[in-house]
Amino acid sequence: MVTIDWTLLSQYIISGVVIGLIYSLMAMGITFIYGIMRIINWSMGEFYMIGGYLQYIIITHFLGVENWYLGVLLSMVGVFLLGMVVQGLLIKPMFQGSVERRTEYATIVTISLGVLFTNVAVIGAGPFIYSPPGYYHGTRILTLPVSGTRFVAFIGTIVLLSLFYLFLKKTWWGRAFQGAAQNRMGIQTAGIDVFRLDQIAFGIGVALAAAAGALLAPEFYLHPRCGSIATMKGFEIIVIGGLGSIPGVLCAGLLLGLIESLGAVFLNPSFRDVYGFLFLLAILAIKPTGLFEERERVA
Amino acid sequence: MDLEKKTGTGRCELMGRKNNELLRTENLTKDFGKLRAVDNLSLSLEKGEIRGLIGPNGSGKTTVVNLITGVYRPTSGGVYFSGRRIDRLSPDNITHEGIMRTFQVARVFADMSVLENMLIPAFTQGTSRREARHRAEELLDFCLLGKLSNEPTRNLSGGQTMLLQIVRGFMRQPLKLYLLDEPFAGVHPAIKDVIINTIQKMNREEGVTFLIVSHELTTIRRLCSRISVLHGGGVISEGTMREVANDPRVIDSYLGG
């Protein structure tokens, strides 16, 4: 007879919830950009990486680790501006003209951009792994002893996702974004510049990735490819949750975290990532549009 | 006078009432590949009029609306609004000029409430939330949609959705020109009456000029003092309903001539 250690199980459940929610931040960025522009930004991992490096530079050279939260905000602002510039220079012109297959173009641009950023990081940071000091002392979430950084990242993610939700639901800009996601021509003929919305949405999306990078920097270390795991999880989450769906992101993020965590307990911890992918395959087989299918946008 | 010469190059002869002109298209042409959808169109609208734009299927009516509202760029020719050229502007900038439009398939925001839909056009015009909400509620009450203001828009009937799309346009202030593309198609007669009353009220009280594209000739006769008939992308006749109805070119065009 198998006996279950309930304390250990609850720790794994909480650990799954924590990591799942943090990965949701990344997925939220991907899905928000997709919701407005209908493009996938394949360079999200690199914006995550840039967010991490910015945070490292800000807190180790300027603000000090005690001001880590200001560092996260400044990293987000920096990456937001970078995203706006990149979108304005490389993607916006394709959307303004009558270029065909612009989503394919955006795919190539964002993949190339990822390669460029990675190589710039290789040149800038050299063959070293960096890690900012932890943000907070070790603590507990219910039964789970967690590292201070992971705790802070968890709380930071809840705050950022709540602010993002309030922004979407309670502000004029949020309404405009919702409108653009539902009916692009409708929002344009209502007098709103959709190309401006695209640019801001891209900036916000990559700033969310940067927040994940900055929050997790002490936990997962910084190197030029450090965003790849978070990107992979982000894409898993949006496929499971349904591309373009915000509730889907949250739900799928939590589910993915739980499944990986519980798989690690009951099966084998070495194949942690495989459980998430098996779950993804099961969802694709049962409900290919994801758990929360987004309604088709009117062009 | 210069204008009369220019409009004379189009297919229709405009009636020489230019002092009060709000919108003018000059030799407007739009090609889609080898297909010429709008052909050298010269059309003039006076401030405060309700103009009907009719014509057989495929005559270019919706393309004209798309050209005026910046959805399409003309192949040649120009669109002038209050004397200012607007055919190079984007749709949102054309909206800022005071021009709104509706679509045959209503472009509403299905996941928002009726009231939220109404508030969207107020976003970029600096109206306070309170003012915008007050006007939205007034308009919805007038159009008998007041009770549905918190209802998700996807729950409305087709006619109510069309009505909402039309009423939402009046949130733009000042609204100078409103282009309605098939506003009565598939709409219940009771809602049709509400739409007609709303158009007449806004024309009378706020001086909004309308260009209404429709196949419903009885409704167009009821609403519009002047009618332009489009065929093959150009205006073949213009005048009162009686005048255009007796024009042999119009009869030919509708009978496939």
Coordinates of C-alpha atoms in Angstrom, one line a residue:
Chain A
M1 CA 0.0 0.0 0.0
V2 CA 1.3 3.4 -1.0
T3 CA 1.3 6.0 1.7
I4 CA 1.0 9.6 0.7
D5 CA 2.9 12.3 2.5
W6 CA 0.3 15.0 2.5
T7 CA 2.8 17.7 3.5
L8 CA 5.1 16.8 0.6
L9 CA 2.2 16.6 -1.8
S10 CA 0.8 20.0 -0.8
Q11 CA 4.3 21.4 -1.2
Y12 CA 4.5 20.1 -4.8
I13 CA 1.0 21.5 -5.5
I14 CA 2.0 24.9 -4.2
S15 CA 5.2 24.7 -6.1
G16 CA 3.3 23.9 -9.3
V17 CA 0.9 26.8 -8.8
V18 CA 3.8 29.2 -8.1
I19 CA 5.9 28.3 -11.2
G20 CA 2.8 27.9 -13.4
L21 CA 1.6 31.4 -12.5
I22 CA 5.0 32.9 -13.2
Y23 CA 5.2 31.3 -16.6
S24 CA 1.7 32.7 -17.3
L25 CA 3.2 36.1 -17.3
M26 CA 5.2 35.2 -20.3
A27 CA 2.2 33.5 -22.0
M28 CA 0.1 36.6 -21.2
G29 CA 2.6 38.7 -23.2
I30 CA 2.4 36.3 -26.2
T31 CA -1.3 36.1 -26.2
F32 CA -1.8 39.9 -25.8
I33 CA 0.3 40.6 -28.8
Y34 CA -1.5 37.9 -30.7
G35 CA -4.9 39.2 -29.6
I36 CA -4.3 42.6 -31.1
M37 CA -1.9 42.0 -34.0
R38 CA -2.6 38.4 -34.9
I39 CA 1.1 37.7 -35.0
I40 CA 3.2 35.4 -32.8
N41 CA 6.3 37.1 -31.4
W42 CA 8.9 34.4 -31.5
S43 CA 11.5 36.6 -29.8
M44 CA 9.7 36.7 -26.4
G45 CA 12.5 34.7 -24.8
E46 CA 15.0 37.3 -25.9
F47 CA 13.0 40.1 -24.4
Y48 CA 12.8 38.0 -21.2
M49 CA 16.6 37.7 -21.3
I50 CA 17.0 41.5 -21.9
G51 CA 14.7 42.1 -19.0
G52 CA 16.9 39.9 -16.8
Y53 CA 20.1 41.6 -17.9
L54 CA 18.6 45.1 -17.4
Q55 CA 17.5 44.2 -13.9
Y56 CA 21.0 42.8 -13.2
I57 CA 22.6 46.0 -14.4
I58 CA 20.2 48.3 -12.6
I59 CA 20.3 46.6 -9.2
T60 CA 24.0 45.8 -9.2
H61 CA 25.3 49.1 -10.6
F62 CA 22.7 51.7 -9.7
L63 CA 19.9 51.0 -7.3
G64 CA 21.1 48.2 -5.1
V65 CA 19.3 44.9 -4.5
E66 CA 17.0 46.4 -1.8
N67 CA 15.3 48.3 -4.6
W68 CA 14.8 45.3 -6.8
Y69 CA 11.1 46.2 -7.4
L70 CA 12.2 49.5 -8.9
G71 CA 14.6 47.6 -11.0
V72 CA 11.8 45.3 -12.3
L73 CA 9.7 48.4 -13.2
L74 CA 12.6 50.1 -14.9
S75 CA 13.5 46.9 -16.8
M76 CA 9.8 46.7 -17.9
V77 CA 9.9 50.3 -19.1
G78 CA 13.2 49.8 -20.9
V79 CA 11.9 46.7 -22.7
F80 CA 8.5 48.4 -23.4
L81 CA 10.3 51.2 -25.2
L82 CA 12.6 48.8 -27.0
G83 CA 9.5 46.8 -28.1
M84 CA 7.8 50.0 -29.3
V85 CA 10.9 50.9 -31.4
V86 CA 11.3 47.4 -32.9
Q87 CA 7.7 47.2 -33.7
G88 CA 7.6 50.7 -35.2
L89 CA 10.7 50.1 -37.4
L90 CA 10.2 46.5 -38.5
I91 CA 6.6 45.3 -38.2
K92 CA 4.4 48.4 -38.4
P93 CA 5.3 49.3 -42.0
M94 CA 4.1 45.9 -43.2
F95 CA 0.7 46.4 -41.5
Q96 CA 0.2 49.9 -42.8
G97 CA 0.9 48.9 -46.5
S98 CA -1.1 46.4 -48.5
V99 CA 1.6 43.8 -48.0
E100 CA 0.3 40.2 -48.3
R101 CA 1.3 37.5 -45.9
R102 CA 2.4 40.0 -43.3
T103 CA 2.0 37.5 -40.5
E104 CA 4.6 35.3 -42.1
Y105 CA 6.8 38.3 -42.5
A106 CA 6.4 39.1 -38.8
T107 CA 7.3 35.5 -38.0
I108 CA 10.6 35.8 -39.9
V109 CA 11.3 39.2 -38.4
T110 CA 10.7 38.1 -34.8
I111 CA 12.8 34.9 -35.2
S112 CA 15.6 37.0 -36.8
L113 CA 15.3 39.5 -34.0
G114 CA 15.7 36.8 -31.4
V115 CA 18.9 35.6 -33.1
L116 CA 20.2 39.1 -33.2
F117 CA 19.4 39.8 -29.5
T118 CA 21.0 36.5 -28.5
N119 CA 24.2 37.3 -30.4
V120 CA 24.3 40.9 -29.0
A121 CA 24.1 39.4 -25.5
V122 CA 26.9 36.9 -26.3
I123 CA 29.1 39.8 -27.4
G124 CA 28.0 42.0 -24.5
A125 CA 28.0 39.5 -21.7
G126 CA 30.7 37.1 -22.9
P127 CA 30.8 33.5 -21.8
F128 CA 29.7 34.2 -18.3
I129 CA 26.6 33.4 -16.3
Y130 CA 25.4 36.3 -14.2
S131 CA 23.1 36.2 -11.2
P132 CA 21.8 39.1 -9.2
P133 CA 21.6 38.5 -5.5
G134 CA 18.3 37.1 -4.2
Y135 CA 15.6 39.7 -3.6
Y136 CA 14.2 38.3 -0.3
H137 CA 15.0 35.9 2.4
G138 CA 13.7 32.3 2.3
T139 CA 10.1 32.1 3.5
R140 CA 7.0 29.8 3.4
I141 CA 3.9 29.7 1.3
L142 CA 1.5 27.7 3.5
T143 CA 3.4 24.4 3.9
L144 CA 6.0 25.1 1.2
P145 CA 9.4 26.6 2.1
V146 CA 10.3 28.7 -0.9
S147 CA 13.3 30.7 -1.9
G148 CA 12.8 34.5 -1.3
T149 CA 13.2 35.2 -5.0
R150 CA 10.5 32.7 -6.0
F151 CA 8.2 34.1 -3.4
V152 CA 8.8 37.6 -4.6
A153 CA 8.3 36.5 -8.2
F154 CA 5.0 34.8 -7.3
I155 CA 3.7 37.9 -5.5
G156 CA 5.1 40.2 -8.3
T157 CA 3.3 38.1 -10.9
I158 CA 0.0 38.3 -9.1
V159 CA 0.4 42.1 -8.8
L160 CA 1.3 42.5 -12.5
L161 CA -1.5 40.2 -13.7
S162 CA -4.0 42.0 -11.5
L163 CA -2.8 45.4 -12.8
F164 CA -3.0 44.2 -16.4
Y165 CA -6.5 42.9 -15.8
L166 CA -7.6 46.2 -14.3
F167 CA -6.0 48.1 -17.2
L168 CA -7.9 46.0 -19.7
K169 CA -11.2 46.1 -17.9
K170 CA -11.3 49.6 -16.4
T171 CA -9.5 52.0 -18.6
W172 CA -10.3 53.7 -22.0
W173 CA -7.1 52.2 -23.4
G174 CA -8.1 48.8 -22.1
R175 CA -11.5 49.1 -23.9
A176 CA -9.7 50.1 -27.1
F177 CA -7.5 47.1 -26.9
Q178 CA -10.5 44.8 -26.3
G179 CA -12.3 46.5 -29.2
A180 CA -9.3 46.0 -31.5
A181 CA -9.1 42.3 -30.5
Q182 CA -12.7 41.8 -31.4
N183 CA -13.1 44.0 -34.5
R184 CA -10.2 45.8 -36.0
M185 CA -12.0 47.7 -38.6
G186 CA -14.7 48.6 -36.1
I187 CA -12.2 50.2 -33.8
Q188 CA -10.5 52.0 -36.6
T189 CA -13.6 53.6 -37.9
A190 CA -14.5 54.6 -34.4
G191 CA -11.5 56.9 -34.7
I192 CA -8.8 54.9 -32.9
D193 CA -5.4 54.5 -34.6
V194 CA -5.0 50.7 -34.6
F195 CA -1.4 51.0 -35.7
R196 CA -0.6 52.9 -32.5
L197 CA -2.5 50.2 -30.6
D198 CA -0.4 47.5 -32.3
Q199 CA 2.8 49.3 -31.3
I200 CA 1.7 49.8 -27.6
A201 CA 0.4 46.2 -27.4
F202 CA 3.8 44.9 -28.7
G203 CA 5.5 47.1 -26.1
I204 CA 3.2 45.8 -23.2
G205 CA 3.6 42.2 -24.3
V206 CA 7.4 42.3 -24.3
A207 CA 7.4 44.2 -21.1
L208 CA 5.5 41.3 -19.4
A209 CA 8.2 39.0 -20.7
A210 CA 10.8 41.4 -19.3
A211 CA 9.0 41.3 -15.9
A212 CA 9.3 37.5 -15.9
G213 CA 13.0 37.7 -16.8
A214 CA 13.7 40.4 -14.1
L215 CA 11.7 38.6 -11.4
L216 CA 13.3 35.2 -12.1
A217 CA 16.9 36.4 -12.7
P218 CA 18.3 35.4 -9.4
E219 CA 16.6 32.0 -9.5
F220 CA 17.4 30.8 -13.0
Y221 CA 20.6 32.8 -13.7
L222 CA 21.3 35.0 -16.7
H223 CA 22.9 33.9 -20.0
P224 CA 22.0 34.7 -23.6
R225 CA 19.7 31.7 -24.0
C226 CA 18.1 32.0 -20.6
G227 CA 14.7 32.9 -22.1
S228 CA 14.3 29.7 -24.1
I229 CA 12.7 27.6 -21.3
A230 CA 10.3 30.4 -20.3
T231 CA 9.4 30.9 -24.0
M232 CA 8.7 27.2 -24.4
K233 CA 6.5 27.1 -21.4
G234 CA 4.8 30.3 -22.6
F235 CA 3.9 28.7 -25.9
E236 CA 2.7 25.5 -24.2
I237 CA 0.4 27.6 -22.0
I238 CA -1.2 29.5 -24.9
V239 CA -1.8 26.3 -26.9
I240 CA -3.3 24.6 -23.9
G241 CA -5.4 27.6 -22.9
G242 CA -6.4 28.7 -26.4
L243 CA -4.5 31.4 -28.3
G244 CA -5.7 34.8 -27.6
S245 CA -7.6 33.9 -24.4
I246 CA -6.6 35.7 -21.2
P247 CA -8.6 33.4 -18.8
G248 CA -7.1 30.5 -20.8
V249 CA -3.6 31.7 -20.1
L250 CA -4.2 31.8 -16.3
C251 CA -5.9 28.4 -16.2
A252 CA -3.4 26.7 -18.5
G253 CA -0.5 28.2 -16.6
L254 CA -1.7 26.8 -13.3
L255 CA -2.6 23.4 -14.9
L256 CA 0.8 23.1 -16.6
G257 CA 2.6 24.0 -13.3
L258 CA 0.5 21.5 -11.4
I259 CA 0.9 18.6 -13.9
E260 CA 4.6 19.0 -14.1
S261 CA 4.9 19.2 -10.4
L262 CA 2.7 16.2 -9.6
G263 CA 4.3 14.2 -12.5
A264 CA 7.6 14.8 -10.8
V265 CA 6.2 13.5 -7.5
F266 CA 4.3 10.5 -8.6
L267 CA 6.3 9.4 -11.7
N268 CA 9.8 10.6 -12.2
P269 CA 11.3 14.0 -11.6
S270 CA 13.7 13.7 -14.4
F271 CA 10.9 13.9 -17.0
R272 CA 9.2 16.9 -15.6
D273 CA 9.0 18.8 -18.9
V274 CA 7.7 15.7 -20.7
Y275 CA 4.5 15.6 -18.5
G276 CA 3.6 19.1 -19.7
F277 CA 4.1 18.1 -23.3
L278 CA 2.0 15.0 -22.9
F279 CA -0.8 17.2 -21.4
L280 CA -0.4 19.5 -24.4
L281 CA -0.7 16.6 -26.8
A282 CA -3.8 15.3 -25.0
I283 CA -5.4 18.8 -25.2
L284 CA -4.6 19.0 -28.9
A285 CA -6.2 15.6 -29.5
I286 CA -9.3 16.4 -27.5
K287 CA -9.8 20.1 -28.0
P288 CA -7.4 21.5 -30.6
T289 CA -8.5 25.1 -30.1
G290 CA -7.4 25.0 -26.5
L291 CA -9.4 25.0 -23.3
F292 CA -10.8 28.5 -23.8
E293 CA -11.3 28.9 -27.5
E294 CA -11.1 32.6 -28.5
R295 CA -14.0 33.8 -30.7
E296 CA -13.1 34.5 -34.2
R297 CA -12.3 38.2 -34.8
V298 CA -14.2 40.1 -37.4
A299 CA -11.5 41.5 -39.8
Chain B
M1 CA -17.7 77.5 -61.5
D2 CA -14.5 75.6 -61.7
L3 CA -16.2 72.8 -59.8
E4 CA -19.0 72.6 -62.2
K5 CA -16.5 72.1 -65.0
K6 CA -14.8 69.4 -63.1
T7 CA -18.0 67.6 -62.1
G8 CA -19.2 67.9 -65.7
T9 CA -16.4 65.4 -66.6
G10 CA -18.3 62.7 -64.6
R11 CA -21.3 60.8 -65.7
C12 CA -23.8 62.9 -63.9
E13 CA -24.5 66.5 -64.2
L14 CA -24.6 68.1 -60.8
M15 CA -27.3 70.7 -60.2
G16 CA -25.1 73.7 -59.5
R17 CA -25.7 74.0 -55.8
K18 CA -22.1 74.4 -54.7
N19 CA -22.2 77.0 -51.9
N20 CA -23.3 74.6 -49.3
E21 CA -21.1 71.7 -50.4
L22 CA -19.9 69.3 -47.7
L23 CA -18.4 66.4 -49.7
R24 CA -17.2 66.1 -53.2
T25 CA -15.6 63.2 -55.1
E26 CA -13.6 64.2 -58.2
N27 CA -13.2 61.7 -61.0
L28 CA -12.9 59.1 -58.3
T29 CA -11.7 55.7 -59.7
K30 CA -10.9 52.4 -58.0
D31 CA -9.6 49.4 -59.8
F32 CA -9.2 45.9 -58.3
G33 CA -6.8 44.3 -60.7
K34 CA -8.6 44.5 -64.1
L35 CA -12.0 45.2 -62.6
R36 CA -12.9 48.9 -62.4
A37 CA -15.3 49.1 -59.4
V38 CA -15.7 52.9 -59.4
D39 CA -15.3 54.7 -62.6
N40 CA -14.5 58.4 -62.8
L41 CA -17.2 59.2 -60.2
S42 CA -18.0 62.8 -59.4
L43 CA -20.5 63.2 -56.6
S44 CA -21.4 66.1 -54.5
L45 CA -23.2 66.3 -51.2
E46 CA -24.7 69.4 -49.6
K47 CA -24.5 70.1 -45.9
G48 CA -27.6 68.9 -44.1
E49 CA -29.1 66.7 -46.8
I50 CA -30.1 63.1 -46.6
R51 CA -28.9 61.5 -49.9
G52 CA -29.8 58.1 -51.1
L53 CA -27.3 56.0 -53.1
I54 CA -28.9 53.2 -54.9
G55 CA -28.0 50.9 -57.8
P56 CA -28.0 47.3 -58.8
N57 CA -25.8 44.7 -57.1
G58 CA -22.1 45.2 -58.0
S59 CA -22.6 48.8 -59.1
G60 CA -19.9 50.0 -56.6
K61 CA -22.0 51.5 -53.8
T62 CA -20.0 50.0 -50.9
T63 CA -16.7 50.7 -52.7
V64 CA -17.7 54.4 -52.8
V65 CA -18.3 54.3 -49.1
N66 CA -15.0 52.5 -48.5
L67 CA -13.2 55.2 -50.7
I68 CA -14.7 58.1 -48.8
T69 CA -13.9 56.6 -45.4
G70 CA -10.3 55.7 -46.2
V71 CA -10.7 51.9 -46.1
Y72 CA -9.6 51.9 -49.8
R73 CA -7.2 54.3 -51.5
P74 CA -8.5 55.5 -54.8
T75 CA -6.6 54.4 -58.0
S76 CA -7.1 58.0 -59.2
G77 CA -9.2 61.0 -58.4
G78 CA -9.8 62.6 -55.0
V79 CA -12.3 63.0 -52.2
Y80 CA -12.8 66.5 -50.7
F81 CA -14.5 67.1 -47.4
S82 CA -15.3 70.8 -46.6
G83 CA -12.9 71.7 -49.3
R84 CA -10.0 69.6 -47.8
R85 CA -8.6 66.6 -49.6
I86 CA -9.1 63.5 -47.4
D87 CA -8.4 60.5 -49.6
R88 CA -4.9 60.1 -48.3
L89 CA -6.0 59.9 -44.7
S90 CA -6.4 56.7 -42.7
P91 CA -9.9 55.6 -41.5
D92 CA -9.3 56.8 -38.0
N93 CA -8.2 60.3 -39.2
I94 CA -11.2 60.5 -41.4
T95 CA -13.4 59.8 -38.4
H96 CA -11.7 62.7 -36.7
E97 CA -12.8 64.9 -39.6
G98 CA -16.4 64.2 -38.4
I99 CA -17.2 61.4 -40.8
M100 CA -18.7 58.1 -39.5
R101 CA -19.9 55.0 -41.3
T102 CA -21.6 51.7 -40.7
F103 CA -21.0 48.4 -42.4
Q104 CA -23.5 45.9 -44.0
V105 CA -22.4 43.3 -41.5
A106 CA -22.5 45.3 -38.2
R107 CA -19.1 45.9 -36.8
V108 CA -19.9 45.9 -33.1
F109 CA -17.8 44.6 -30.3
A110 CA -19.6 41.4 -29.5
D111 CA -18.0 40.7 -26.1
M112 CA -18.7 44.2 -24.7
S113 CA -22.0 45.5 -23.3
V114 CA -24.2 47.7 -25.4
L115 CA -23.2 50.7 -23.3
E116 CA -19.4 49.9 -23.6
N117 CA -19.9 49.7 -27.4
M118 CA -21.4 53.2 -27.3
L119 CA -18.5 54.6 -25.3
I120 CA -15.8 53.5 -27.7
P121 CA -16.0 56.3 -30.2
A122 CA -15.9 58.9 -27.4
F123 CA -12.4 57.6 -26.4
T124 CA -10.4 59.7 -28.8
Q125 CA -12.4 62.9 -28.7
G126 CA -11.6 64.1 -25.2
T127 CA -15.1 63.8 -23.9
S128 CA -15.3 63.1 -20.2
R129 CA -16.5 59.7 -19.2
R130 CA -19.6 61.3 -17.5
E131 CA -20.5 63.3 -20.6
A132 CA -20.0 60.3 -22.9
R133 CA -22.1 58.1 -20.7
H134 CA -24.9 60.7 -20.4
R135 CA -25.1 61.0 -24.2
A136 CA -24.9 57.3 -24.7
E137 CA -27.8 56.7 -22.3
E138 CA -29.8 59.4 -24.0
L139 CA -29.3 57.9 -27.4
L140 CA -29.9 54.4 -26.3
D141 CA -33.2 55.5 -24.6
F142 CA -34.3 57.3 -27.8
C143 CA -33.6 54.1 -29.8
L144 CA -35.4 51.9 -27.3
L145 CA -32.1 50.1 -26.5
G146 CA -31.9 51.7 -23.0
K147 CA -33.1 48.6 -21.2
L148 CA -30.4 46.5 -23.0
S149 CA -27.5 48.8 -22.1
N150 CA -25.8 46.3 -19.8
E151 CA -26.5 43.3 -22.0
P152 CA -23.6 41.7 -23.8
T153 CA -23.9 42.8 -27.5
R154 CA -23.7 39.2 -28.8
N155 CA -27.1 38.6 -27.2
L156 CA -28.8 41.2 -29.4
S157 CA -30.9 40.3 -32.5
G158 CA -29.6 41.2 -36.0
G159 CA -31.8 44.3 -36.2
Q160 CA -30.9 45.5 -32.7
T161 CA -27.2 45.0 -33.6
M162 CA -27.6 47.1 -36.7
L163 CA -29.5 49.7 -34.7
L164 CA -26.7 49.8 -32.1
Q165 CA -24.1 50.1 -34.8
I166 CA -26.0 53.1 -36.2
V167 CA -26.6 54.8 -32.9
R168 CA -23.0 54.3 -31.8
G169 CA -21.9 56.6 -34.7
F170 CA -23.7 59.5 -33.1
M171 CA -21.3 59.3 -30.2
R172 CA -18.8 61.1 -32.4
Q173 CA -19.2 64.8 -31.8
P174 CA -19.4 66.8 -33.9
L175 CA -20.7 64.4 -36.5
K176 CA -20.9 66.1 -39.9
L177 CA -21.4 63.2 -42.3
Y178 CA -22.7 59.8 -41.7
L179 CA -22.5 57.1 -44.3
L180 CA -24.9 54.2 -43.8
D181 CA -24.3 51.0 -45.8
E182 CA -27.5 49.0 -46.1
P183 CA -28.8 50.0 -42.7
F184 CA -32.2 48.4 -43.3
A185 CA -31.2 45.0 -44.8
G186 CA -32.8 42.2 -42.8
V187 CA -34.1 44.5 -40.2
H188 CA -37.6 44.1 -38.6
P189 CA -40.0 46.8 -39.6
A190 CA -40.4 48.1 -36.1
I191 CA -36.6 48.6 -35.8
K192 CA -36.5 50.1 -39.3
D193 CA -38.9 52.8 -38.1
V194 CA -36.7 53.5 -35.1
I195 CA -33.7 53.8 -37.5
I196 CA -35.6 56.2 -39.7
N197 CA -36.8 58.3 -36.8
T198 CA -33.2 58.5 -35.5
I199 CA -31.8 59.6 -38.8
Q200 CA -34.5 62.3 -39.2
K201 CA -34.0 63.5 -35.6
M202 CA -30.2 63.7 -35.9
N203 CA -30.5 65.4 -39.3
R204 CA -33.0 67.9 -38.0
E205 CA -31.5 68.6 -34.5
E206 CA -27.8 68.2 -35.1
G207 CA -27.5 69.0 -38.8
V208 CA -25.9 65.6 -39.6
T209 CA -25.6 65.0 -43.4
F210 CA -26.3 61.4 -44.5
L211 CA -25.4 59.3 -47.4
I212 CA -27.5 56.1 -47.3
V213 CA -26.8 53.1 -49.4
S214 CA -29.8 50.9 -49.7
H215 CA -31.8 48.6 -51.8
E216 CA -35.0 49.5 -50.0
L217 CA -36.5 52.0 -52.4
T218 CA -39.6 52.8 -50.4
T219 CA -37.6 53.6 -47.3
I220 CA -35.1 55.7 -49.4
R221 CA -38.1 57.5 -50.9
R222 CA -39.4 58.3 -47.4
L223 CA -36.1 59.6 -46.1
C224 CA -34.1 61.1 -49.0
S225 CA -34.8 64.3 -50.8
R226 CA -32.3 63.4 -53.5
I227 CA -31.0 60.1 -54.8
S228 CA -28.0 59.2 -56.9
V229 CA -28.1 56.1 -58.9
L230 CA -24.9 54.1 -59.4
H231 CA -24.2 51.7 -62.3
G232 CA -20.9 50.3 -63.4
G233 CA -19.1 52.5 -60.8
G234 CA -20.5 55.8 -62.0
V235 CA -23.6 57.9 -61.3
I236 CA -26.0 57.5 -64.2
S237 CA -28.9 59.6 -62.7
E238 CA -29.5 62.0 -59.9
G239 CA -32.6 63.7 -58.6
T240 CA -35.8 63.1 -56.7
M241 CA -37.1 59.5 -56.5
R242 CA -39.7 60.4 -59.1
E243 CA -37.1 61.8 -61.5
V244 CA -34.7 58.9 -61.2
A245 CA -37.5 56.3 -61.3
N246 CA -38.5 57.7 -64.7
D247 CA -35.0 57.8 -66.1
P248 CA -34.7 55.2 -68.8
R249 CA -31.0 54.6 -67.9
V250 CA -32.0 53.7 -64.4
I251 CA -34.7 51.3 -65.6
D252 CA -32.2 49.7 -68.1
S253 CA -29.6 49.3 -65.4
Y254 CA -32.0 47.5 -63.0
L255 CA -33.2 45.3 -65.8
G256 CA -29.7 44.4 -66.8
G257 CA -29.3 46.8 -69.6

